[in-house]
Coordinates of C-alpha atoms in Angstrom, one line a residue:
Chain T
X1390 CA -130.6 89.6 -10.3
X1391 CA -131.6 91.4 -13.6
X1392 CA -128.9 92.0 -16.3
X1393 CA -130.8 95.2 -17.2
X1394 CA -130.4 97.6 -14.7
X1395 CA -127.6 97.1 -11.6
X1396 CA -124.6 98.3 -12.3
X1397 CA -121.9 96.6 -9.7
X1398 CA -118.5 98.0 -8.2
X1399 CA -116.0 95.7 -8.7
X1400 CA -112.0 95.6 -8.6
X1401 CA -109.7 96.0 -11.8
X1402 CA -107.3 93.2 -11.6
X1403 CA -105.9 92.8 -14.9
X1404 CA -106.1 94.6 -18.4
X1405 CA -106.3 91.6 -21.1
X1406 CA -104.7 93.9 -24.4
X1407 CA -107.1 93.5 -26.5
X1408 CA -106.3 94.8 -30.3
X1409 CA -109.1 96.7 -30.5
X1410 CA -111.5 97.4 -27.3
X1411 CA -109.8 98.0 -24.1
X1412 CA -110.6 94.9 -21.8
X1413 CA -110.2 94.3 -19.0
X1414 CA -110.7 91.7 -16.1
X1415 CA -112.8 92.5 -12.8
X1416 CA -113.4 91.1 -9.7
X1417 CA -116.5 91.1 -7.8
X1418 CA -116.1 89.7 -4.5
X1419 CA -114.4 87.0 -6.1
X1420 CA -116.2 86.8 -9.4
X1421 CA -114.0 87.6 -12.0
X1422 CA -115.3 88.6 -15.4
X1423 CA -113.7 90.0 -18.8
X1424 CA -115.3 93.5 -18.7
X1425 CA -114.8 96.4 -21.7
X1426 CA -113.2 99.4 -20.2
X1427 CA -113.5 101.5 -23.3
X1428 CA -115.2 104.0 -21.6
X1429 CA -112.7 104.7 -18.4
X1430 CA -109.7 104.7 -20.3
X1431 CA -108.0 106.5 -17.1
X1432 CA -108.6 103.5 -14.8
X1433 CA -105.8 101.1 -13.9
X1434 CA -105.2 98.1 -12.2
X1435 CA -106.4 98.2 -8.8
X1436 CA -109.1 100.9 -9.5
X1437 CA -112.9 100.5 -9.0
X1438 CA -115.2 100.4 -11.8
X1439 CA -119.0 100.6 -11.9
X1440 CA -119.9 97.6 -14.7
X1441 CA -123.2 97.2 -16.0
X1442 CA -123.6 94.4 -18.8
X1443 CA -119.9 93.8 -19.1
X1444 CA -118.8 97.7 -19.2
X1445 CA -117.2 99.8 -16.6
X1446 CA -119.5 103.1 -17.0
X1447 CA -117.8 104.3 -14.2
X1448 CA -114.8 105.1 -12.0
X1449 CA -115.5 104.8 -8.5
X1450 CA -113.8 107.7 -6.5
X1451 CA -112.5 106.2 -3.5
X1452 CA -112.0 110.1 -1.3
X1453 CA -116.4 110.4 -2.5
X1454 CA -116.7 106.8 -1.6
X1455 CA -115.3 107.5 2.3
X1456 CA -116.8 111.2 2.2
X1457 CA -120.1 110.0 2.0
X1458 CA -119.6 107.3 4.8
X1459 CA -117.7 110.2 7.3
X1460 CA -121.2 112.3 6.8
X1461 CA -123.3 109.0 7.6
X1462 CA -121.6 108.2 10.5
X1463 CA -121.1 111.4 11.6
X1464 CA -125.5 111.3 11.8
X1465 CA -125.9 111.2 15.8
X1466 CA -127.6 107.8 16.9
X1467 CA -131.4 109.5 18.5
X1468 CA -132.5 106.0 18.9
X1469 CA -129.3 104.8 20.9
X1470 CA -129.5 108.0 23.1
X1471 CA -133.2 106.9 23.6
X1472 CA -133.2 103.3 24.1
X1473 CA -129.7 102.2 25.4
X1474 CA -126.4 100.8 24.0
X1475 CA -128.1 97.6 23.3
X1476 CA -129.6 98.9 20.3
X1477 CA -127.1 100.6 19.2
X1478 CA -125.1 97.2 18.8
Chain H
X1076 CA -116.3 94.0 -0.7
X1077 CA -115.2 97.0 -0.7
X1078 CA -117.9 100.1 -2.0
X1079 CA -121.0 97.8 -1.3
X1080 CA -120.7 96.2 2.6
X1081 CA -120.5 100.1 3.8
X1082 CA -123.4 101.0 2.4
X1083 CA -125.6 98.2 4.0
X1084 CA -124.5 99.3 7.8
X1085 CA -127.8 98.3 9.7
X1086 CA -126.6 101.3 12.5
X1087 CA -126.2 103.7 9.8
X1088 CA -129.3 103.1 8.4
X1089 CA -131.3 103.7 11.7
X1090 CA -129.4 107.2 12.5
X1091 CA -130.8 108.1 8.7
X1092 CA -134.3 107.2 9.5
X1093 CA -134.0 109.0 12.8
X1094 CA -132.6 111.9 10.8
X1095 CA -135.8 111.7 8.4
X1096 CA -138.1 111.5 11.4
X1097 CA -136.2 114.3 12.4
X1098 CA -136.6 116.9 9.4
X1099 CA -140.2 115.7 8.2
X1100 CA -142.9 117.8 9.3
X1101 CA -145.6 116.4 6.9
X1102 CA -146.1 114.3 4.2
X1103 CA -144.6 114.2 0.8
X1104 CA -144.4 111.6 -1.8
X1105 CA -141.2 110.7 -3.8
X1106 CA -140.5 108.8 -7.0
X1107 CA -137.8 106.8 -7.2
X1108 CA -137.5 106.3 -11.2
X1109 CA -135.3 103.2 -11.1
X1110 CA -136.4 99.7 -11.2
X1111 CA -133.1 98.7 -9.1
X1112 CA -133.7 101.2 -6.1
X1113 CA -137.8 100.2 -6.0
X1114 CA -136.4 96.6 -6.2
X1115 CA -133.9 97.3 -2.8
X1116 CA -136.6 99.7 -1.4
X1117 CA -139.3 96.7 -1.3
X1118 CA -136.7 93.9 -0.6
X1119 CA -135.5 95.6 2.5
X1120 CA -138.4 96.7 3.6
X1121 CA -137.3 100.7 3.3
X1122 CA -140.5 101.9 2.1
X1123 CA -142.4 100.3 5.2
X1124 CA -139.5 101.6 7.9
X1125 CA -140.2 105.4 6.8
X1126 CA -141.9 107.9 8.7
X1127 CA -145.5 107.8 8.9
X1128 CA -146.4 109.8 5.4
X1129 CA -143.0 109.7 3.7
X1130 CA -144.7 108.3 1.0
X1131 CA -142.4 106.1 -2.0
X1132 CA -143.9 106.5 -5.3
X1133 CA -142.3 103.8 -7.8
X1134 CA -141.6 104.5 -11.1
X1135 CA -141.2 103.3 -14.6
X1136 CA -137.8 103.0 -14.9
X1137 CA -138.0 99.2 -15.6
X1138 CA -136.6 98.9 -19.1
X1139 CA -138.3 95.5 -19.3
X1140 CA -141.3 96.9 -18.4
X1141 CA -141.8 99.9 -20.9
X1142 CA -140.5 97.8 -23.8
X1143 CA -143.8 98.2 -26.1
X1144 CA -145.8 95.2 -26.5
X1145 CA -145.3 95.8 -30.6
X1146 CA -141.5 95.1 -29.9
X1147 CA -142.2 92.3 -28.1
X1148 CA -144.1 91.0 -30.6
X1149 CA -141.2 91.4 -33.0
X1150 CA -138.9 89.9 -31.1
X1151 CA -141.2 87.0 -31.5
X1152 CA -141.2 87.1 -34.7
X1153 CA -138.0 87.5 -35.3
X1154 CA -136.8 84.5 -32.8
X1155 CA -138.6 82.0 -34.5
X1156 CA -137.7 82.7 -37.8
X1157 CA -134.9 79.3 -38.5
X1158 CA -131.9 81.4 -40.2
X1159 CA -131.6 83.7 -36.5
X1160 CA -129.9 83.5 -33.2
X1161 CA -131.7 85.2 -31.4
X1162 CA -129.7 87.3 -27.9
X1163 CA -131.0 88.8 -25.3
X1164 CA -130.6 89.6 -21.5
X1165 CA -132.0 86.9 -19.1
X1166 CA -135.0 88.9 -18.4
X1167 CA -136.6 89.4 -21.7
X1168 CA -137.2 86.0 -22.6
X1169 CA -140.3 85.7 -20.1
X1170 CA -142.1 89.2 -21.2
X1171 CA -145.8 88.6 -22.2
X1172 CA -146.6 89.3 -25.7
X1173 CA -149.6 89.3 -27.7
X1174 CA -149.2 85.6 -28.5
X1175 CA -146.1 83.9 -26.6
X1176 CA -142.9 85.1 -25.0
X1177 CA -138.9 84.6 -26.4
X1178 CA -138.9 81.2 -23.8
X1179 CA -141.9 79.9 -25.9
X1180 CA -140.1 80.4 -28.8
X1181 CA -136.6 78.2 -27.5
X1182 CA -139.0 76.1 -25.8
X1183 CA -140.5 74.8 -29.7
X1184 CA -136.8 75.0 -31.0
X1185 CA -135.9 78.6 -31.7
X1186 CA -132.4 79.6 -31.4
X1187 CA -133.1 81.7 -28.4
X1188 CA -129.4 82.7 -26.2
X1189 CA -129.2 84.7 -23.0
X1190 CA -125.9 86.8 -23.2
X1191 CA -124.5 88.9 -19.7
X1192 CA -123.3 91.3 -22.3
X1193 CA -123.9 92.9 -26.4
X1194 CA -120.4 91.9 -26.7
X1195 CA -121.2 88.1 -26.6
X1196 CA -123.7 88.9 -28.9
X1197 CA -120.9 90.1 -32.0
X1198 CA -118.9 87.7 -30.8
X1199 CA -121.8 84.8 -31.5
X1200 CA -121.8 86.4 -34.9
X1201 CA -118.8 86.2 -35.5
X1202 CA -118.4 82.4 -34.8
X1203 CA -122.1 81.8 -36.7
X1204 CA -120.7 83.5 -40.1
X1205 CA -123.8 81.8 -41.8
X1206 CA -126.4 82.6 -38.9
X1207 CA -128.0 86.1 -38.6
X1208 CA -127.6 87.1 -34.9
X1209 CA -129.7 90.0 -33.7
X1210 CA -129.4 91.1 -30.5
X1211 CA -132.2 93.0 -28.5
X1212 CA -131.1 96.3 -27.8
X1213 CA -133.1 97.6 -24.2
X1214 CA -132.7 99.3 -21.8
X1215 CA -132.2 103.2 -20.5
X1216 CA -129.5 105.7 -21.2
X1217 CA -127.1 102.9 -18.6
X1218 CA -127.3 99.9 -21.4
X1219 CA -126.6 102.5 -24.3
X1220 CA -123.0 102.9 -24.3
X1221 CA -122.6 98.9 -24.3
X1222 CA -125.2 98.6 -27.4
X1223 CA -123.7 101.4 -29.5
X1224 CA -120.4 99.6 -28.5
X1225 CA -122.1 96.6 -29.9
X1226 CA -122.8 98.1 -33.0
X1227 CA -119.9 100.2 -33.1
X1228 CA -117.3 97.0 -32.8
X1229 CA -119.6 95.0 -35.4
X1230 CA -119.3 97.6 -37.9
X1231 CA -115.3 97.9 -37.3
X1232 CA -114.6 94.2 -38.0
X1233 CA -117.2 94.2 -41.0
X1234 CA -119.4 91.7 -39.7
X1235 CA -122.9 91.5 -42.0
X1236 CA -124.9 89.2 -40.3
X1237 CA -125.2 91.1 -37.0
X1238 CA -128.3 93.6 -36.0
X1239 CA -130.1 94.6 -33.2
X1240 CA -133.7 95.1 -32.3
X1241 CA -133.3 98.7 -30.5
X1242 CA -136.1 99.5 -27.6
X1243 CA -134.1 102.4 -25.8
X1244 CA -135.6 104.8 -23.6
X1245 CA -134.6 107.7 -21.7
X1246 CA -135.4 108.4 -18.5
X1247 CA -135.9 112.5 -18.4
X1248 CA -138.7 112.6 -21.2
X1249 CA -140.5 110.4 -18.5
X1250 CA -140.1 112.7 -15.5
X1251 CA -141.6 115.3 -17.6
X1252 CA -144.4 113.0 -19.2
X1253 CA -145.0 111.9 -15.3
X1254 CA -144.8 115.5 -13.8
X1255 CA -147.3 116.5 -16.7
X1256 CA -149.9 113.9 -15.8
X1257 CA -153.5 115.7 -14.1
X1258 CA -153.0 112.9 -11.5
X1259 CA -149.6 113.5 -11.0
X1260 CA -149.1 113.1 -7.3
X1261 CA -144.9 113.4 -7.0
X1262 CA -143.0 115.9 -5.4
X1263 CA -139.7 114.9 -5.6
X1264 CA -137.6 112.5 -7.7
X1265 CA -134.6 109.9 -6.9
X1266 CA -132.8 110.1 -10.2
X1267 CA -131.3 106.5 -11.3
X1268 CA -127.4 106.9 -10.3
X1269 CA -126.2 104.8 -12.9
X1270 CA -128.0 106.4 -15.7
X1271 CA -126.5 109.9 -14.5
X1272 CA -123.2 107.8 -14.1
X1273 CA -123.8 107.6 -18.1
X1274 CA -125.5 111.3 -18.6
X1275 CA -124.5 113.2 -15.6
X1276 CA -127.5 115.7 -14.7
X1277 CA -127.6 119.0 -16.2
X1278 CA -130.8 117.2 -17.9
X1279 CA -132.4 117.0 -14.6
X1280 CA -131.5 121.0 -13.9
X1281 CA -134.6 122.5 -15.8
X1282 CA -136.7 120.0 -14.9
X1283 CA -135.8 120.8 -10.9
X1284 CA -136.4 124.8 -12.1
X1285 CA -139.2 124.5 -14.3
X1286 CA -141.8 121.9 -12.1
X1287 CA -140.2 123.0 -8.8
X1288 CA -139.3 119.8 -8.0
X1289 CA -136.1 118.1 -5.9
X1290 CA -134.1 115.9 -7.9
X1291 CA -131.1 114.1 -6.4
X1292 CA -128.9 111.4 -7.8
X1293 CA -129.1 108.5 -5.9
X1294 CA -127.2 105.1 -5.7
X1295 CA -128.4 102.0 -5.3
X1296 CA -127.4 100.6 -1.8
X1297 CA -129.8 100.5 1.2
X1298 CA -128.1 103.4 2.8
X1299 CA -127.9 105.3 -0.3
X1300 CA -131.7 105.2 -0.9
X1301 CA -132.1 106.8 2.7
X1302 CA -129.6 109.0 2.3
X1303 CA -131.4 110.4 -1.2
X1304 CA -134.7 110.2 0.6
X1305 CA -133.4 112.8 3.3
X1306 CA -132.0 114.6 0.9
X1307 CA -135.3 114.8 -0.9
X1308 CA -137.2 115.7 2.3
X1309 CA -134.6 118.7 3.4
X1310 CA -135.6 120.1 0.2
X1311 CA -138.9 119.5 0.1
X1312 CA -139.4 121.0 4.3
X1313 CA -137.1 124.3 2.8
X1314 CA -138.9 124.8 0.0
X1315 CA -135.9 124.0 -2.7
X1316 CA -136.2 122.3 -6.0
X1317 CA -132.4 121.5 -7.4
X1318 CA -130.8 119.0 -8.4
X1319 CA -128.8 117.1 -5.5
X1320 CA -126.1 114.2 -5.7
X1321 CA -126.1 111.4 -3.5
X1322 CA -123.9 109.3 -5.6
X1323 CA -121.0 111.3 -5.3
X1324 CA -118.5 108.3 -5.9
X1325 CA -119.5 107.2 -9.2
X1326 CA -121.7 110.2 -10.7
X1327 CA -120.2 113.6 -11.9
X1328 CA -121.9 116.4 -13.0
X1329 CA -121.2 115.7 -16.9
X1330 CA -121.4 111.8 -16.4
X1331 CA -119.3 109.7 -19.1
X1332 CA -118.2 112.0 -22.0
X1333 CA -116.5 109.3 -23.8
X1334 CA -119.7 106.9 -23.7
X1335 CA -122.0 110.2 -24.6
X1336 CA -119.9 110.6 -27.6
X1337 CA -120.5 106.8 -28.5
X1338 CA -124.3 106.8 -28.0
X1339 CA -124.8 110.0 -30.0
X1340 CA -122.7 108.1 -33.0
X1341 CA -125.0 105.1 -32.9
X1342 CA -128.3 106.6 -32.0
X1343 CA -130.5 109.8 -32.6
X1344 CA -133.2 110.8 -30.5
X1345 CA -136.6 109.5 -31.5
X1346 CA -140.2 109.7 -30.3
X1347 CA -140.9 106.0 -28.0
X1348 CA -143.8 104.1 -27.2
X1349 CA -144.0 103.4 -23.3
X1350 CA -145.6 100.0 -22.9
X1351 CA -148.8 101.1 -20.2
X1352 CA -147.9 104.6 -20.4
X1353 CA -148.0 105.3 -24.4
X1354 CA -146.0 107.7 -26.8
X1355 CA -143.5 110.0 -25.3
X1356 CA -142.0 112.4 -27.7
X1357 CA -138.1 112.3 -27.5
X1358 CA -138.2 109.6 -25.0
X1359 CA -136.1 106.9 -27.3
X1360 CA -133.6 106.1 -29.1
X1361 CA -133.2 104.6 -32.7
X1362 CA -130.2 103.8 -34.9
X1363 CA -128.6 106.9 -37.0
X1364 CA -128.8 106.6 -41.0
X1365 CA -124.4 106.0 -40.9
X1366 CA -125.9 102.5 -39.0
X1367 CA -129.1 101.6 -40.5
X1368 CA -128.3 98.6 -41.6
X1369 CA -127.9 96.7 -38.4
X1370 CA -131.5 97.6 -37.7
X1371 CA -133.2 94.5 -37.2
X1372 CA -136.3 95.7 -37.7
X1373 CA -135.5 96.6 -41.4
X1374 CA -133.6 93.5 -41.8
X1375 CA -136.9 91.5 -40.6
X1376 CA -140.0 93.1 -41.7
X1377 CA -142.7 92.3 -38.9
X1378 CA -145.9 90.7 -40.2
X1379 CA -148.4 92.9 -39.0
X1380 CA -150.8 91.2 -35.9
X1381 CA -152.3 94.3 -34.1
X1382 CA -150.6 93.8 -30.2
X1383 CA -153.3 93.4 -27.6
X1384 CA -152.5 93.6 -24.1
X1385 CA -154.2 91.3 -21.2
X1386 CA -157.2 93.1 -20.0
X1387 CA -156.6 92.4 -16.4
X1388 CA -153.7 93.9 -16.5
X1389 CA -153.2 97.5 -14.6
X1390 CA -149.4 97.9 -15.1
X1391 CA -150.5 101.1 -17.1
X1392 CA -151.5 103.1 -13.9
X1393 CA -148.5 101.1 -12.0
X1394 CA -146.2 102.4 -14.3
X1395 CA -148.1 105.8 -14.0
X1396 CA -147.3 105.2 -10.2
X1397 CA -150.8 106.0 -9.4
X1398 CA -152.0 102.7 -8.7
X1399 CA -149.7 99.8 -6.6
X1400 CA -149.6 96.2 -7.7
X1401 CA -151.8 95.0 -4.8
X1402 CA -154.6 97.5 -6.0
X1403 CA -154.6 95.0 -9.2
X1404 CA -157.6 91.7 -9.0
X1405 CA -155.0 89.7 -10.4
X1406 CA -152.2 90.3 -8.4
X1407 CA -150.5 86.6 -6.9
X1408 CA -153.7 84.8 -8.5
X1409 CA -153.9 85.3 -11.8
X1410 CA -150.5 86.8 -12.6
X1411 CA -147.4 85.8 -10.1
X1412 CA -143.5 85.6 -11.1
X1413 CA -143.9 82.4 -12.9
X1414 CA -147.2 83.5 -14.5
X1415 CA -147.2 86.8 -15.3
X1416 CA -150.1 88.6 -17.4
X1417 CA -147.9 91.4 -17.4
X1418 CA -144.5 93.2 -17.6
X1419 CA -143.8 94.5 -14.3
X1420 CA -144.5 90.9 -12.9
X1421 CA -141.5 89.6 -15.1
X1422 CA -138.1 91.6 -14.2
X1423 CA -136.8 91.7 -10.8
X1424 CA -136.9 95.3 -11.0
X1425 CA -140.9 95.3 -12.2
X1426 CA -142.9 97.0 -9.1
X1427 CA -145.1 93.8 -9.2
X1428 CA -142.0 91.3 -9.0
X1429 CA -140.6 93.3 -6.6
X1430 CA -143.7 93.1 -4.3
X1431 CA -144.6 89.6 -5.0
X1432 CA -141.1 88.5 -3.9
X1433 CA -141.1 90.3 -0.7
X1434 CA -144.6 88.1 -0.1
X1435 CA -146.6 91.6 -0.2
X1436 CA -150.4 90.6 0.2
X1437 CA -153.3 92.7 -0.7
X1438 CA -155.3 94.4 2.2
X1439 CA -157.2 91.9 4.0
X1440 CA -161.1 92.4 3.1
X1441 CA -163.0 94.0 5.8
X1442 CA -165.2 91.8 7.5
X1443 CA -168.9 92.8 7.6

């Protein structure tokens, strides 16, 4: 996995008061890693971020985040109706 | 985990392939500018899944792969000189220059690190008062705000023997640079979601107006890159061209003022050499005159070899999208992951890495 270009969502768990660069630390599926949150000075504890090399660039927006699924799954199955239940696992 | 299991749904994704089988009437070919999404595209197999002449285009949006073979050279250069810790992301340190990469130089006892962030970087200089530490600044407008942060924290605390060696590029200057090639053959662009996470898109807006093109803001995730295809294609079958966000949940329309504000303190827009595509005017960035003196370039005058790249090597007209990685004679010979002759087979996210690890084999030869 390149360092370069993925930007990952990850959990705020903790902000670590740094004296002069808001840190904070992350979780990642388990992974936890001091990340700078200089740039979403409105997220909290408990919010997602979107980090690329060790900064949040990002605040994930949790209503977009379930919007976007609702829309997908609202996407009729045409290859269920054509084929059975058994593909539509 | 929570924002990244959804988006892989295996059920979801066949209703949005259905949904593109659906709404395509004819063929059209899409770029997807970001190394990342060609990377999931090739890995999963996307590409191959869509309709019959729903054609993916990939881009050059792999910084490793752009970064001019003149900077890699310096980096060189700079690496092996015995007063320099040298810092870099992982994937840098296997790049092909003229003579040698950044692991050949650690490998005959250059001071060669791999940081996950710039941060480590100052913070390497700041425990190393009587090292110089430069740290290679690449990437697109994502990696920006963390480098000018870099520089930004460095300058704060007053540390002197910290510098970086800046290779920034930006990705609209290549949309436009792409869309103005004769043998331009794209119709519609997946902007990089995390770069317009950074940027937002009212870049992308007169692009969309001017070449009459789709854009849409796309994330990274399998069903993400669907999505953004369809998207694409709705716009493409109606005869649209605007700008379209897929990547609602982490990209707004004016991005990340606060990191904006950084970048444009650190750097000023300056022309950039693409390595295999050449000089793009206004396509890079480059350290502002209040922070010229953690240029590292300045700080280490190169010794000037002319760079030379390998002639086998096509990622020029990869890069260009106009030519795919098995078109090239040296593909998985002469230049594989471990070997590579060229950029694109180095970084995960090169288009050439990115096939070779999905075990993408050249046409077989026709038998006579």
């Amino acid at each position: 996995m390149s360092a370069v270009c993925l930007g990952v969502p990850g959990r705020i768990v903790a902000l670590t008061g740094a004296p002069d660069l808001r840190m904070g630390t992350v979780d990642f599926d388990g992974v936890r890693r001091p990340v700078c949150l200089a740039y979403t000075p409105e997220a909290e504890v408990g919010d997602y971020v979107i980090v690329h090399v060790g900064f949040a660039i990002s605040q994930v927006d949790e209503v977009e985040a379930a919007r976007t699924l609702e829309v997908l799954r609202a996407i009729p199955d045409a290859l269920a109706g054509e084929l059975g239940p058994e593909f539509a696992q | 985990m929570k924002y990244l299991d959804e988006y892989r749904d295996p059920v979801l994704a066949r209703r949005l392939l259905s949904e593109l089988r659906a709404t395509a009437t004819r063929p059209w070919a899409i770029m997807e500018v970001c190394g990342g999404q060609t990377h999931t595209l090739v890995r999963q197999g996307i590409d191959e899944l869509l309709p019959a002449g729903i054609r993916m285009i990939h881009g050059p949006g792999c910084p490793v792969c752009v970064t001019p073979l003149a900077t890699i050279d310096a980096a060189v250069a700079i690496a092996a000189r015995p007063d320099v810790i040298f810092t870099s992301y992982g994937d840098m340190l296997r790049v092909p220059g003229t003579a040698g990469d950044l692991l050949g130089v650690k490998a005959r006892g250059g001071d060669v690190r791999v940081v996950y962030t710039p941060l480590d970087a100052v913070r390497i200089a700041r425990e190393h008062p009587d090292r110089q530490v430069v740290f290679f600044a690449v990437g697109f407008e994502t990696t920006a705000p963390a480098n000018a942060m870099a520089v930004l924290h460095a300058a704060a605390t007053g540390l002197r023997n910290f510098s970086v060696l800046v290779s920034h590029v930006l990705v609209p200057p290549a949309i436009t640079a792409i869309l103005d090639a004769p043998d331009n053959q794209v119709q519609a662009f997946l902007a990089a979601g995390h770069v317009c996470a950074v940027m937002g898109w009212t870049e992308y807006e007169p692009i969309a107006r001017c070449y009459g093109v789709p854009v849409v803001v796309t994330g990274f995730e399998p069903l993400d890159l669907l999505e953004g295809i369809v998207m694409a294609v709705r716009q493409l079958e109606a005869g649209r061209a605007a700008v379209e966000n897929q990547y609602a949940r982490a990209v707004r329309r004016d991005g990340n003022t606060a990191a904006q504000q950084a970048v444009r303190r650190v750097f000023r827009v300056s022309e950039r050499t693409w390595r295999g595509i050449g000089p793009i005017p206004a396509s890079g960035l480059a350290l502002t005159a209040e922070f010229a003196a953690f240029d590292a370039e300045a700080r280490f005058p190169a010794g000037g070899t002319p760079a030379v790249e390998h002639p086998d090597c096509i990622a020029g007209r990869i890069l260009r999208g106009i030519a795919v990685p098995t078109d090239c004679p040296a593909y998985g010979t002469r230049c594989t992951p471990l070997s590579p002759l060229g950029a694109p087979m180095v970084s995960t996210e090169g288009t050439c890495a990115a096939f070779h690890h999905a075990g993408r084999r050249k046409p077989p030869v026709e038998a006579r």
